[in-house]
Amino acid sequence: MSIPSHVGIIMDGNGRWAKERGLPRREGHLAGIDSLESVLRRAEKLGIPCLTVYAFSTENWKRPGNEVKFLLQLFEETLMNRAEDLFRNNIKVKVIGRRDGLPHGLLRTIDRIEEKTAGNRDHILNIAFNYGGRAEIAHVVSRIIQDIEEGKEFRQIDENVIENYLYNPEFPEVELLIRTGGEKRLSNFLLWQSAYAELYFTEKYWPDFDGDELEKAIEDFKKRNRRFGGLKEKGGE
Ligand code: FPP
């Protein structure tokens, strides 16, 4: 098996990492940005074309107001102040998720970073923010219905049609899905795109995850035999 074309990451365990150190939870989220940077650098080096990270779920609104506010601010500040070193000149950034409910300032910042990185060709980084897999599928269905009402005709609604309506139709399906922090759940992340993903769970909290840990996950992935419901590895002999 070669390098996965798309790796999804559920970055979990920031709060517990901070608690174990007697620090406020926000310190865990701040440390999480450094992990993301380390992972991005290694993903480039390994030649992973596409990465999607789960930064804020549609369920995360249930957290205490001050933590929600902090996460929104941290995301915006990171996009504004750390874009140069995080994305350099080779990562095309796309934010996927529901736009409604997000502050206007943040939406403008998202638009700006997407525009600024749109010409980058080497890698894609999707940041799932205010994202839910079921919400994405509901979004696809309602957009298809809207288009039909406006006169668009489909011979049939098949998987290809659905894929064209996903938040980012450009990315390949997830081949490796990593979750840090010890839980073994998908938590509504990329449900459609992960149908055949290999799953990799690690006890490491996200702030303790880095490029070396990513490489371990990739090594584990390479040893797996992917059959996609058939008898032999896809594309194999
Ligand atoms: C899960 O840990 C982590 C989050 C909800 C936020 C992750 C966000 C970042 C690392 C920053 C994202 C920024 C960019 C630019 C992508 P948790 O709080 O659920 O940890 P716990 O399970 O230990 O409480």
mmCIF file of C-alpha atoms and ligand atoms in Angstrom, residues 11-17 25 29 32-33 36 53-55 60 63 67 71 74-75 78-79 86 127 206, ligand 1:
data_model
loop_
_atom_site.group_PDB
_atom_site.id
_atom_site.type_symbol
_atom_site.label_atom_id
_atom_site.label_comp_id
_atom_site.label_asym_id
_atom_site.label_seq_id
_atom_site.Cartn_x
_atom_site.Cartn_y
_atom_site.Cartn_z
ATOM 1 C CA MET A 11 -8.040 16.135 16.770
ATOM 2 C CA ASP A 12 -9.279 15.070 20.204
ATOM 3 C CA GLY A 13 -7.934 15.346 23.735
ATOM 4 C CA ASN A 14 -6.871 18.994 24.017
ATOM 5 C CA GLY A 15 -8.910 19.507 27.193
ATOM 6 C CA ARG A 16 -7.590 16.380 28.928
ATOM 7 C CA TRP A 17 -4.018 17.227 27.931
ATOM 8 C CA ARG A 25 -8.464 23.941 28.619
ATOM 9 C CA HIS A 29 -6.283 24.126 22.171
ATOM 10 C CA GLY A 32 -3.103 21.877 19.343
ATOM 11 C CA ILE A 33 -2.132 24.488 16.761
ATOM 12 C CA LEU A 36 -1.289 20.863 13.436
ATOM 13 C CA VAL A 53 -8.920 18.187 10.135
ATOM 14 C CA TYR A 54 -11.932 18.424 12.431
ATOM 15 C CA ALA A 55 -11.614 21.765 14.212
ATOM 16 C CA ASN A 60 -19.402 21.783 19.822
ATOM 17 C CA ARG A 63 -19.814 23.611 25.184
ATOM 18 C CA GLU A 67 -14.959 27.925 25.392
ATOM 19 C CA LEU A 71 -12.406 28.341 19.834
ATOM 20 C CA LEU A 74 -8.511 31.011 18.098
ATOM 21 C CA PHE A 75 -9.556 29.794 14.667
ATOM 22 C CA THR A 78 -4.807 31.473 13.513
ATOM 23 C CA LEU A 79 -6.125 32.047 10.002
ATOM 24 C CA LEU A 86 1.128 27.252 8.476
ATOM 25 C CA ILE A 127 -10.605 22.530 7.825
ATOM 26 C CA TRP A 206 -3.852 15.819 20.097
HETATM 27 C C1 FPP B 1 -10.950 18.447 20.801
HETATM 28 O O1 FPP B 1 -10.397 18.449 22.079
HETATM 29 C C2 FPP B 1 -10.490 19.609 20.060
HETATM 30 C C3 FPP B 1 -11.288 20.628 19.636
HETATM 31 C C4 FPP B 1 -12.748 20.690 19.851
HETATM 32 C C5 FPP B 1 -10.727 21.784 18.941
HETATM 33 C C6 FPP B 1 -9.596 21.477 18.011
HETATM 34 C C7 FPP B 1 -9.103 22.735 17.484
HETATM 35 C C8 FPP B 1 -7.806 23.047 17.292
HETATM 36 C C9 FPP B 1 -6.660 22.153 17.548
HETATM 37 C C10 FPP B 1 -7.499 24.376 16.723
HETATM 38 C C11 FPP B 1 -7.971 24.413 15.298
HETATM 39 C C12 FPP B 1 -7.400 25.509 14.559
HETATM 40 C C13 FPP B 1 -7.154 25.465 13.237
HETATM 41 C C14 FPP B 1 -6.476 26.594 12.566
HETATM 42 C C15 FPP B 1 -7.525 24.303 12.409
HETATM 43 P P1 FPP B 1 -11.395 18.459 23.310
HETATM 44 O O2 FPP B 1 -11.568 19.856 23.774
HETATM 45 O O3 FPP B 1 -12.660 17.752 22.953
HETATM 46 O O4 FPP B 1 -10.572 17.619 24.346
HETATM 47 P P2 FPP B 1 -11.178 16.704 25.503
HETATM 48 O O5 FPP B 1 -11.908 15.578 24.814
HETATM 49 O O6 FPP B 1 -9.963 16.242 26.209
HETATM 50 O O7 FPP B 1 -12.067 17.575 26.339
#
